[in-house]
CSV table of C-alpha atoms and ligand atoms in Angstrom, one decimal:
chain,number,residue,atom,x,y,z
A,141,MET,CA,119.2,127.2,105.7
A,142,LYS,CA,121.1,124.1,106.3
A,143,SER,CA,119.2,120.4,104.7
A,144,SER,CA,117.9,119.0,108.4
A,145,LYS,CA,116.6,114.5,108.0
A,146,VAL,CA,114.0,113.3,109.3
A,147,ILE,CA,113.4,109.8,109.6
A,148,ILE,CA,109.7,108.5,110.7
A,149,VAL,CA,109.8,105.3,111.1
A,150,GLY,CA,105.9,103.5,111.4
A,151,ALA,CA,103.3,105.0,108.8
A,152,GLY,CA,100.3,105.5,110.9
A,153,TYR,CA,98.0,107.8,112.2
A,154,GLY,CA,100.9,109.2,113.6
A,155,GLY,CA,103.5,108.8,110.9
A,156,LEU,CA,101.3,109.6,108.0
A,157,ARG,CA,100.3,113.5,109.8
A,158,ALA,CA,103.9,113.8,110.6
A,159,ALA,CA,104.9,113.2,107.3
A,160,GLU,CA,102.7,115.2,106.0
A,161,LEU,CA,102.8,118.4,108.1
A,162,LEU,CA,107.0,119.0,108.1
A,163,ALA,CA,106.6,118.0,104.6
A,164,ARG,CA,106.0,121.2,104.5
A,165,GLN,CA,109.3,123.0,105.7
A,166,THR,CA,110.9,122.0,102.2
A,167,HIS,CA,114.5,122.7,103.4
A,168,LEU,CA,113.9,119.0,105.5
A,169,SER,CA,114.5,115.4,103.9
A,170,ILE,CA,112.2,113.6,105.2
A,171,LEU,CA,112.4,109.6,105.0
A,172,LEU,CA,109.4,107.7,106.0
A,173,ILE,CA,110.1,104.3,106.6
A,174,ASP,CA,107.4,101.0,107.1
A,175,LYS,CA,108.0,97.6,106.9
A,176,ASN,CA,104.3,97.6,104.5
A,177,PRO,CA,103.9,99.2,101.7
A,178,TYR,CA,100.1,100.5,102.1
A,179,HIS,CA,99.3,102.2,105.3
A,180,TYR,CA,96.6,101.3,107.3
A,181,MET,CA,93.2,101.7,108.5
A,182,GLN,CA,93.2,100.1,111.5
A,183,THR,CA,89.7,102.7,112.8
A,184,GLU,CA,87.0,100.6,109.6
A,185,VAL,CA,88.3,97.4,109.9
A,186,TYR,CA,85.3,96.5,111.6
A,187,GLY,CA,83.3,97.0,108.3
A,188,TYR,CA,85.8,95.1,106.1
A,189,ILE,CA,85.7,92.0,108.0
A,190,ALA,CA,82.0,92.0,108.3
A,191,GLY,CA,82.3,92.6,104.5
A,192,ARG,CA,80.9,95.4,104.1
A,193,PHE,CA,84.2,97.5,103.4
A,194,GLU,CA,86.8,96.8,100.5
A,195,LEU,CA,90.8,96.5,100.3
A,196,SER,CA,90.0,100.0,98.8
A,197,ASP,CA,88.3,101.2,101.7
A,198,ILE,CA,91.0,100.5,104.5
A,199,VAL,CA,94.6,101.3,102.4
A,200,ILE,CA,96.2,103.7,100.8
A,201,ASP,CA,99.8,103.4,99.1
A,202,LEU,CA,102.4,104.6,100.5
A,203,GLU,CA,105.1,105.3,98.0
A,204,SER,CA,102.4,107.3,96.0
A,205,PHE,CA,100.7,109.7,99.1
A,206,THR,CA,104.6,110.1,99.8
A,207,ARG,CA,105.4,111.2,96.1
A,208,GLY,CA,102.7,113.5,96.8
A,209,LEU,CA,104.0,115.4,99.9
A,210,GLY,CA,107.0,116.7,97.7
A,211,ASP,CA,109.6,116.0,96.5
A,212,ASN,CA,111.4,116.3,99.9
A,213,VAL,CA,110.1,113.3,101.3
A,214,ARG,CA,110.9,109.5,100.6
A,215,PHE,CA,109.2,106.5,101.6
A,216,LEU,CA,111.5,103.3,102.4
A,217,GLN,CA,109.1,100.0,102.5
A,218,THR,CA,111.7,98.1,104.9
A,219,THR,CA,111.4,96.8,108.8
A,220,VAL,CA,113.2,98.9,111.2
A,221,THR,CA,115.1,96.6,113.4
A,222,GLY,CA,116.7,98.9,115.6
A,223,ILE,CA,117.7,103.0,116.7
A,224,ASN,CA,120.3,104.1,118.4
A,225,PRO,CA,119.7,107.3,119.5
A,226,GLN,CA,123.3,108.6,121.1
A,227,LYS,CA,124.4,107.6,117.0
A,228,ARG,CA,121.6,108.9,116.2
A,229,LEU,CA,121.3,106.2,113.7
A,230,VAL,CA,118.1,104.2,112.8
A,231,GLN,CA,119.0,100.8,111.5
A,232,THR,CA,116.9,98.3,108.8
A,233,GLU,CA,117.7,94.8,108.1
A,234,THR,CA,120.4,95.9,105.6
A,235,GLU,CA,121.2,99.7,106.1
A,236,SER,CA,121.7,102.4,108.6
A,237,TYR,CA,120.6,105.3,108.9
A,238,LYS,CA,121.5,108.8,109.7
A,239,TYR,CA,119.2,111.5,111.3
A,240,ASP,CA,118.5,114.7,112.9
A,241,TYR,CA,115.5,113.9,114.1
A,242,ALA,CA,113.8,110.8,114.4
A,243,ILE,CA,110.2,110.4,115.4
A,244,ILE,CA,109.2,106.5,116.7
A,245,ALA,CA,105.3,106.0,115.6
A,246,THR,CA,105.4,102.2,115.4
A,247,GLY,CA,101.7,102.2,116.9
A,248,ALA,CA,101.4,98.8,118.6
A,249,ARG,CA,100.6,95.4,118.2
A,250,THR,CA,98.2,92.8,119.6
A,251,HIS,CA,98.7,91.5,123.2
A,252,PHE,CA,98.0,87.4,124.0
A,253,PHE,CA,98.0,88.0,127.4
A,254,PRO,CA,100.4,84.9,129.0
A,255,PHE,CA,97.9,83.6,131.4
A,256,ILE,CA,95.3,82.3,128.9
A,257,GLU,CA,97.0,79.2,127.5
A,258,GLY,CA,96.2,79.2,122.7
A,259,ALA,CA,94.7,82.3,122.2
A,260,ARG,CA,98.0,83.7,120.2
A,261,GLU,CA,97.0,79.7,118.5
A,262,HIS,CA,93.4,79.5,117.7
A,263,THR,CA,92.5,83.3,117.2
A,264,HIS,CA,92.1,85.7,114.2
A,265,GLY,CA,93.8,89.0,115.6
A,266,ILE,CA,92.1,92.3,113.6
A,267,LYS,CA,96.0,94.4,114.3
A,268,ASP,CA,98.3,93.3,111.6
A,269,LEU,CA,96.1,93.9,107.3
A,270,MET,CA,96.5,89.9,106.5
A,271,ARG,CA,94.9,88.5,109.7
A,272,ALA,CA,91.9,90.7,109.5
A,273,PHE,CA,92.0,89.1,105.9
A,274,THR,CA,92.9,85.9,106.7
A,275,PHE,CA,89.7,86.4,108.5
A,276,ARG,CA,87.4,87.5,106.7
A,277,GLN,CA,88.4,84.9,103.8
A,278,ALA,CA,87.9,81.8,106.5
A,279,PHE,CA,84.2,83.3,107.3
A,280,GLU,CA,83.3,84.2,103.7
A,281,GLU,CA,83.9,80.9,103.0
A,282,ARG,CA,81.8,79.4,105.9
A,283,ILE,CA,79.2,80.7,105.0
A,284,MET,CA,79.4,80.1,101.3
A,285,MET,CA,79.1,76.2,102.7
A,286,ARG,CA,76.4,77.3,105.3
A,287,LEU,CA,74.5,78.4,102.5
A,288,GLN,CA,75.6,75.0,99.6
A,289,ASN,CA,74.9,73.1,103.0
A,290,LYS,CA,71.5,74.6,103.8
A,291,ALA,CA,69.7,73.1,100.7
A,292,LEU,CA,71.2,69.9,101.7
A,293,LYS,CA,69.9,70.2,104.9
A,294,ARG,CA,72.9,69.2,107.0
A,295,ALA,CA,74.3,73.3,108.3
A,296,GLY,CA,75.0,73.0,111.9
A,297,ASP,CA,74.9,75.8,114.0
A,298,LEU,CA,77.6,79.5,113.5
A,299,GLN,CA,79.2,80.8,117.0
A,300,ILE,CA,81.5,83.5,117.0
A,301,ALA,CA,83.6,84.5,119.9
A,302,VAL,CA,84.7,88.2,119.9
A,303,ALA,CA,87.3,88.1,123.1
A,304,GLY,CA,87.6,91.5,124.4
A,305,ALA,CA,85.3,94.1,124.7
A,306,GLY,CA,86.9,96.9,124.6
A,307,LEU,CA,86.4,99.8,121.4
A,308,SER,CA,87.7,97.2,118.5
A,309,GLY,CA,85.8,94.0,119.8
A,310,VAL,CA,82.7,96.0,120.0
A,311,GLU,CA,82.9,97.4,117.0
A,312,ILE,CA,83.2,94.4,115.5
A,313,ALA,CA,80.6,92.4,117.3
A,314,ALA,CA,78.1,95.0,116.3
A,315,GLU,CA,79.3,95.3,112.8
A,316,MET,CA,79.1,91.3,112.3
A,317,ALA,CA,75.7,90.8,114.0
A,318,TYR,CA,74.7,93.6,112.3
A,319,SER,CA,75.6,91.8,108.4
A,320,LEU,CA,74.2,88.4,109.6
A,321,LYS,CA,70.8,89.5,110.7
A,322,LYS,CA,70.9,90.4,106.6
A,323,LEU,CA,72.1,87.2,105.8
A,324,GLU,CA,69.5,85.5,108.7
A,325,LYS,CA,66.8,84.6,105.9
A,326,ILE,CA,69.0,83.4,103.7
A,327,LEU,CA,71.3,81.2,106.3
A,328,SER,CA,68.8,80.2,108.8
A,329,PHE,CA,66.3,78.4,109.5
A,330,SER,CA,65.9,79.5,112.5
A,331,ASP,CA,67.3,83.2,114.3
A,332,LYS,CA,69.1,81.3,117.0
A,333,GLU,CA,71.2,79.4,114.5
A,334,ILE,CA,74.5,82.6,114.0
A,335,THR,CA,75.3,83.5,117.9
A,336,ILE,CA,78.0,86.2,118.4
A,337,TYR,CA,79.5,86.4,121.6
A,338,LEU,CA,81.5,89.4,123.3
A,339,ILE,CA,84.0,87.9,125.9
A,340,ASP,CA,85.4,90.4,128.6
A,341,ALA,CA,86.6,90.4,132.2
A,342,ALA,CA,85.5,93.1,133.3
A,343,PRO,CA,82.7,93.8,134.6
A,344,THR,CA,80.7,96.0,131.3
A,345,VAL,CA,81.4,96.7,127.7
A,346,LEU,CA,84.2,99.2,127.1
A,347,PRO,CA,85.6,98.8,130.7
A,348,GLY,CA,86.1,102.5,131.8
A,349,MET,CA,84.6,104.3,129.4
A,350,ASP,CA,81.8,106.9,130.0
A,351,PRO,CA,78.4,104.7,132.1
A,352,TRP,CA,76.4,106.9,129.4
A,353,LEU,CA,78.4,105.2,126.2
A,354,VAL,CA,78.4,102.3,127.8
A,355,GLU,CA,74.8,101.5,128.5
A,356,THR,CA,73.9,102.8,125.3
A,357,THR,CA,76.5,100.5,123.3
A,358,GLN,CA,74.9,97.5,125.5
A,359,LYS,CA,71.5,98.3,125.0
A,360,ARG,CA,72.7,98.3,120.8
A,361,LEU,CA,74.3,94.7,121.3
A,362,GLU,CA,71.5,93.2,122.9
A,363,THR,CA,69.2,94.5,120.6
A,364,LEU,CA,71.2,93.2,117.7
A,365,GLY,CA,71.1,89.9,118.9
A,366,VAL,CA,75.3,89.9,120.4
A,367,GLN,CA,75.7,87.8,123.2
A,368,ILE,CA,77.4,89.7,125.7
A,369,LYS,CA,79.7,87.4,128.5
A,370,THR,CA,80.9,90.1,130.7
A,371,ASN,CA,82.6,89.0,134.5
A,372,HIS,CA,83.9,85.9,131.9
A,373,PRO,CA,87.8,86.0,131.9
A,374,ILE,CA,89.0,83.7,129.4
A,375,ARG,CA,91.7,80.4,131.2
A,376,LYS,CA,92.2,78.8,127.4
A,377,ILE,CA,91.4,78.8,123.8
A,378,GLY,CA,91.4,75.5,121.8
A,379,ASP,CA,90.6,74.7,118.7
A,380,ARG,CA,87.2,75.1,118.9
A,381,THR,CA,86.1,75.9,122.7
A,382,ILE,CA,87.0,78.5,125.0
A,383,THR,CA,87.3,77.7,128.0
A,384,PHE,CA,86.7,80.1,131.4
A,385,ALA,CA,87.8,81.2,135.2
A,386,ASP,CA,84.9,79.3,136.1
A,387,ASN,CA,85.9,75.9,134.1
A,388,THR,CA,82.4,76.5,131.8
A,389,GLU,CA,83.2,76.1,128.5
A,390,LEU,CA,81.7,77.6,125.0
A,391,HIS,CA,82.4,76.2,121.7
A,392,PHE,CA,83.0,78.6,118.4
A,393,ASP,CA,84.2,78.1,114.8
A,394,PHE,CA,86.0,81.2,115.1
A,395,VAL,CA,87.8,84.1,117.3
A,396,ILE,CA,88.2,87.5,116.9
A,397,TYR,CA,90.8,88.5,120.0
A,398,THR,CA,91.0,92.3,120.8
A,399,ALA,CA,91.6,91.7,124.2
A,400,GLY,CA,94.8,94.0,124.6
A,401,ILE,CA,97.5,95.5,122.9
A,402,LYS,CA,101.3,96.1,123.3
A,403,ALA,CA,103.3,98.8,121.9
A,404,ALA,CA,105.7,97.2,119.0
A,405,ASP,CA,108.0,95.0,118.9
A,406,LEU,CA,110.7,97.9,118.6
A,407,ILE,CA,109.9,99.9,121.6
A,408,GLU,CA,111.2,96.4,123.3
A,409,LYS,CA,114.2,97.7,121.7
A,410,ILE,CA,114.8,100.7,122.8
A,411,ASP,CA,116.6,101.6,126.4
A,412,ALA,CA,114.0,103.9,128.1
A,413,PRO,CA,111.1,103.7,130.5
A,414,LYS,CA,107.8,101.7,130.0
A,415,ASN,CA,104.7,101.3,131.0
A,416,ARG,CA,102.8,98.3,131.2
A,417,LEU,CA,101.9,98.4,127.6
A,418,ALA,CA,105.3,98.2,126.6
A,419,GLN,CA,104.8,102.4,125.4
A,420,ILE,CA,107.6,104.5,126.2
A,421,ILE,CA,106.8,107.1,129.0
A,422,PRO,CA,108.8,110.1,126.8
A,423,ASP,CA,109.7,113.3,128.7
A,424,PRO,CA,106.9,116.3,128.6
A,425,TRP,CA,108.3,117.4,125.2
A,426,LEU,CA,107.6,113.5,123.5
A,427,ARG,CA,111.0,113.1,123.2
A,428,LEU,CA,112.7,110.1,124.9
A,429,PRO,CA,114.3,110.7,128.5
A,430,GLY,CA,117.8,112.7,128.0
A,431,ASN,CA,117.8,112.4,124.0
A,432,GLU,CA,116.7,115.7,122.5
A,433,GLN,CA,116.6,114.4,118.7
A,434,THR,CA,114.2,111.5,119.1
A,435,PHE,CA,110.8,111.5,119.7
A,436,VAL,CA,108.1,108.9,119.9
A,437,ILE,CA,104.1,109.4,119.0
A,438,GLY,CA,100.9,107.8,118.4
A,439,ASP,CA,100.1,104.1,120.2
A,440,SER,CA,103.9,103.8,120.8
A,441,ALA,CA,104.3,106.0,123.9
A,442,GLN,CA,102.4,106.8,127.0
A,443,ILE,CA,100.8,110.4,125.9
A,444,THR,CA,99.0,112.4,128.7
A,445,ASP,CA,96.6,115.1,129.5
A,446,LYS,CA,98.2,118.0,131.5
A,447,GLU,CA,97.1,116.5,134.3
A,448,GLY,CA,99.1,113.3,134.0
A,449,ARG,CA,96.6,110.8,133.1
A,450,PRO,CA,97.1,108.5,130.6
A,451,LEU,CA,95.2,109.4,127.0
A,452,PRO,CA,93.3,106.3,125.4
A,453,PRO,CA,95.9,104.8,122.5
A,454,THR,CA,93.6,106.4,119.6
A,455,ALA,CA,94.3,108.0,116.0
A,456,GLN,CA,93.3,110.8,117.2
A,457,ILE,CA,95.7,110.9,119.7
A,458,ALA,CA,98.4,109.4,117.2
A,459,GLU,CA,97.5,112.4,115.4
A,460,LYS,CA,98.0,114.9,117.3
A,461,SER,CA,101.3,114.5,119.5
A,462,ALA,CA,102.4,113.5,115.6
A,463,ALA,CA,101.0,117.6,114.7
A,464,TYR,CA,102.5,118.4,118.1
A,465,VAL,CA,106.0,116.5,117.1
A,466,ALA,CA,106.5,118.3,114.3
A,467,LYS,CA,105.4,121.8,115.6
A,468,THR,CA,108.7,121.4,117.4
A,469,ILE,CA,110.7,120.0,114.8
A,470,THR,CA,109.8,122.9,113.1
A,471,GLN,CA,110.4,125.2,116.3
A,472,LEU,CA,114.2,123.9,117.0
A,473,GLU,CA,114.6,124.2,113.4
A,474,ASN,CA,114.0,128.2,113.8
A,475,GLY,CA,115.9,128.6,117.1
A,476,ALA,CA,112.4,129.4,118.7
A,477,PRO,CA,111.3,128.2,122.2
A,478,ILE,CA,109.6,125.1,122.7
A,479,THR,CA,106.7,124.5,125.3
A,480,PRO,CA,105.3,120.6,126.5
A,481,LEU,CA,102.8,118.5,124.9
A,482,ASN,CA,99.5,120.0,126.0
A,483,THR,CA,96.5,118.1,124.3
A,484,LYS,CA,92.9,116.0,125.5
A,485,SER,CA,91.0,113.5,123.9
A,486,ASP,CA,88.0,115.5,122.2
A,487,GLY,CA,85.7,112.2,122.2
A,488,MET,CA,85.0,109.4,121.1
A,489,PHE,CA,82.6,107.8,118.6
A,490,VAL,CA,82.0,103.5,118.5
A,491,ALA,CA,81.0,102.2,115.6
A,492,LEU,CA,77.6,100.0,116.2
A,493,GLY,CA,76.4,98.4,113.3
A,494,GLY,CA,75.1,99.2,109.7
A,495,LYS,CA,74.0,103.4,110.2
A,496,TYR,CA,73.9,103.2,113.9
A,497,ALA,CA,76.8,104.7,116.3
A,498,ALA,CA,77.2,106.6,119.6
A,499,GLY,CA,79.4,109.0,120.8
A,500,ILE,CA,80.2,112.1,123.3
A,501,LEU,CA,82.2,115.2,121.8
A,502,TYR,CA,84.5,117.5,123.7
A,503,ASN,CA,83.2,115.8,127.1
A,504,ARG,CA,79.6,117.1,127.0
A,505,ILE,CA,77.8,116.4,123.4
A,506,LYS,CA,76.0,112.6,123.8
A,507,THR,CA,74.7,111.7,120.1
A,508,ARG,CA,73.5,108.1,119.1
A,509,GLY,CA,71.9,106.6,116.5
A,510,TYR,CA,72.0,107.8,111.5
A,511,THR,CA,73.4,111.2,113.3
A,512,ALA,CA,76.3,110.0,115.6
A,513,TRP,CA,76.9,108.1,112.5
A,514,LEU,CA,76.7,110.1,110.1
A,515,LEU,CA,79.5,112.5,112.5
A,516,LYS,CA,82.1,109.7,112.9
A,517,LYS,CA,81.2,109.1,109.0
A,518,ALA,CA,82.3,112.5,108.3
A,519,ILE,CA,85.9,112.6,110.3
A,520,THR,CA,86.3,108.9,108.6
A,521,TYR,CA,85.9,111.2,105.1
A,522,ILE,CA,87.5,114.1,105.8
A,523,TYR,CA,91.1,111.9,106.7
A,524,ARG,CA,90.5,110.0,104.1
A,525,HIS,CA,90.3,112.4,101.3
A,526,GLY,CA,93.0,114.5,102.7
A,527,LEU,CA,95.6,111.0,102.3
A,528,ASP,CA,93.5,110.9,98.6
A,529,ILE,CA,94.4,113.9,97.2
A,530,ARG,CA,98.2,113.1,98.1
A,531,VAL,CA,97.7,109.5,96.1
A,532,ASN,CA,96.1,111.4,94.1
A,533,ALA,CA,99.2,113.6,93.3
A,534,GLY,CA,101.5,111.1,93.8
A,535,TYR,CA,100.2,108.9,91.6
A,536,ALA,CA,100.3,111.2,88.6
A,537,LYS,CA,103.3,111.8,89.1
A,538,ARG,CA,104.7,108.8,89.4
A,539,ARG,CA,103.0,107.6,86.2
A,540,CYS,CA,104.9,110.6,84.5
A,541,LYS,CA,108.1,108.7,85.9
A,542,THR,CA,109.3,112.2,88.0
A,543,PRO,CA,111.9,111.2,90.1
A,544,SER,CA,112.5,111.5,93.6
A,545,THR,CA,115.0,114.4,94.3
A,546,ILE,CA,116.3,113.1,97.7
B,139,LIG,C1,89.2,97.6,115.3
B,139,LIG,C2,89.8,99.1,116.0
B,139,LIG,C3,88.8,99.7,115.9
B,139,LIG,C4,89.7,101.1,116.3
B,139,LIG,N1,89.1,102.7,115.9
B,139,LIG,C5,89.3,104.0,116.6
B,139,LIG,C6,88.7,104.7,116.5
B,139,LIG,O1,87.6,105.0,116.1
B,139,LIG,N2,89.3,105.7,117.3
B,139,LIG,C7,90.6,106.2,117.3
B,139,LIG,O2,91.2,107.1,117.4
B,139,LIG,N3,91.4,105.0,117.3
B,139,LIG,C8,91.2,103.3,116.8
B,139,LIG,N4,90.8,102.5,117.2
B,139,LIG,C9,93.6,102.9,117.5
B,139,LIG,C10,93.7,103.3,116.7
B,139,LIG,O3,93.6,101.9,115.6
B,139,LIG,C11,95.1,103.1,116.8
B,139,LIG,O4,95.1,104.3,117.9
B,139,LIG,C12,96.2,103.6,115.4
B,139,LIG,O5,96.4,102.8,114.6
B,139,LIG,C13,97.7,104.2,116.6
B,139,LIG,O6,97.6,104.9,115.1
B,139,LIG,P1,99.7,104.8,115.9
B,139,LIG,O7,100.3,105.5,114.9
B,139,LIG,O8,100.7,105.0,116.8
B,139,LIG,O9,99.8,103.2,115.1
B,139,LIG,P2,99.9,103.1,113.8
B,139,LIG,O10,98.4,103.0,113.4
B,139,LIG,O11,99.4,101.1,114.2
B,139,LIG,O12,100.6,102.3,112.9
B,139,LIG,C14,102.0,102.3,113.3
B,139,LIG,C15,102.9,101.7,111.8
B,139,LIG,O13,104.0,100.9,112.4
B,139,LIG,C16,104.3,99.7,111.4
B,139,LIG,N5,105.1,99.1,111.7
B,139,LIG,C17,105.7,99.2,112.8
B,139,LIG,N6,106.2,97.8,113.5
B,139,LIG,C18,107.4,98.7,112.8
B,139,LIG,C19,109.1,98.3,111.6
B,139,LIG,N7,109.8,97.9,112.9
B,139,LIG,N8,109.5,98.6,111.1
B,139,LIG,C20,109.3,99.6,110.3
B,139,LIG,N9,107.5,100.2,110.1
B,139,LIG,C21,107.0,99.0,111.4
B,139,LIG,C22,103.7,99.1,110.5
B,139,LIG,O14,103.2,98.5,109.5
B,139,LIG,C23,102.1,100.0,110.9
B,139,LIG,O15,102.5,100.7,109.9
B,139,LIG,C24,91.5,101.9,116.4
B,139,LIG,C25,91.8,100.3,116.5
B,139,LIG,C26,91.1,99.6,116.5
B,139,LIG,C27,92.7,97.6,115.9
């Protein structure tokens, strides 16, 4: 059988799943490209910035991972600067690579809305590991200073604002509030000295999500002492002050920005129909319209259910779309007929600080508290365990210096 070349651009949740499934087709030669040498588990970043998880809990090494997948897979760390679907070329900073099939899986980035002046300059984002790391460092430094100054009786108030009360903002606010509660007895003179604000222009937290989940989340956040400021559109973010649309102000020490996402930069350069999140609107087989061998998955694409309703950009949907494309490429290789994507969300779990979560499964089962936390943990554990098996195998190969065959 001819060896077709598949290039996967982006080693996030979608890219890794596609690589793993396609690696089983040993006649395929697979090149996985990412600008970073690691896979960043964004879904766990709330625990990392609050100091509960370590770096090793949220990253995996891509070189070891790909080696662990098999000899038909190779990893290349570089930034992809363009894709030419007509010529079937992936352009990197230094070279171009020809493909039979490409899977664009570059995810999304933080979208600093142009109507919020100063957002980019004065906030910490979390879509990028380096930004999350910088925040954690700055925060830990501040806590340390506070501890020192407390001895000198001049510790001031500490105000943390989370701009954006979607899934990521809620998880971060809850986990930080939980961690700070544990530190309170050591750091504060009174309860009011460390405050976390969760801000959104929408009327509720988790805008657009299931009303039960919204209510459960709201109650838990209140229990943790998070100050919820919904219906509060932000106009400007300055050095230490947020100005709202009604000109009221809020002083802060740190702002974490989780208010919006937009498809990755590379997507802007690809000539294809896009939605308001700059995601590509693919054909029903997740291909660039008019191009049969270039697929797009995960947060870079607008993925819809069978009624045509857009599904939320989540790791779950990124993985499902990857599995679908891997199957489609296998069918195309075997000359078998292909069918359009037919998928839906299986549910959603929200981590709400400590060993507490809330979630909805298959649109029917609602669960909260420790049980929900256990279920969420189990999902993460299964995902991580699968990756670790590959990483360990690949790491052992690297130590034996087995060369890659492609
Ligand atoms: C705080 C937070 C909590 C979340 N919680 C959940 C949750 O509980 N459940 C859930 O399902 N989802 C959750 N999500 C959403 C989830 O993380 C994303 O939907 C998911 O990461 C999308 O996967 P992806 O493969 O499309 O892209 P990503 O995982 O973002 O991966 C994209 C990859 O492409 C690479 N890349 C980008 N541009 C280039 C380029 N030009 N060249 C080379 N490489 C490039 C990046 O380095 C990255 O590795 C959360 C997100 C955040 C931020």
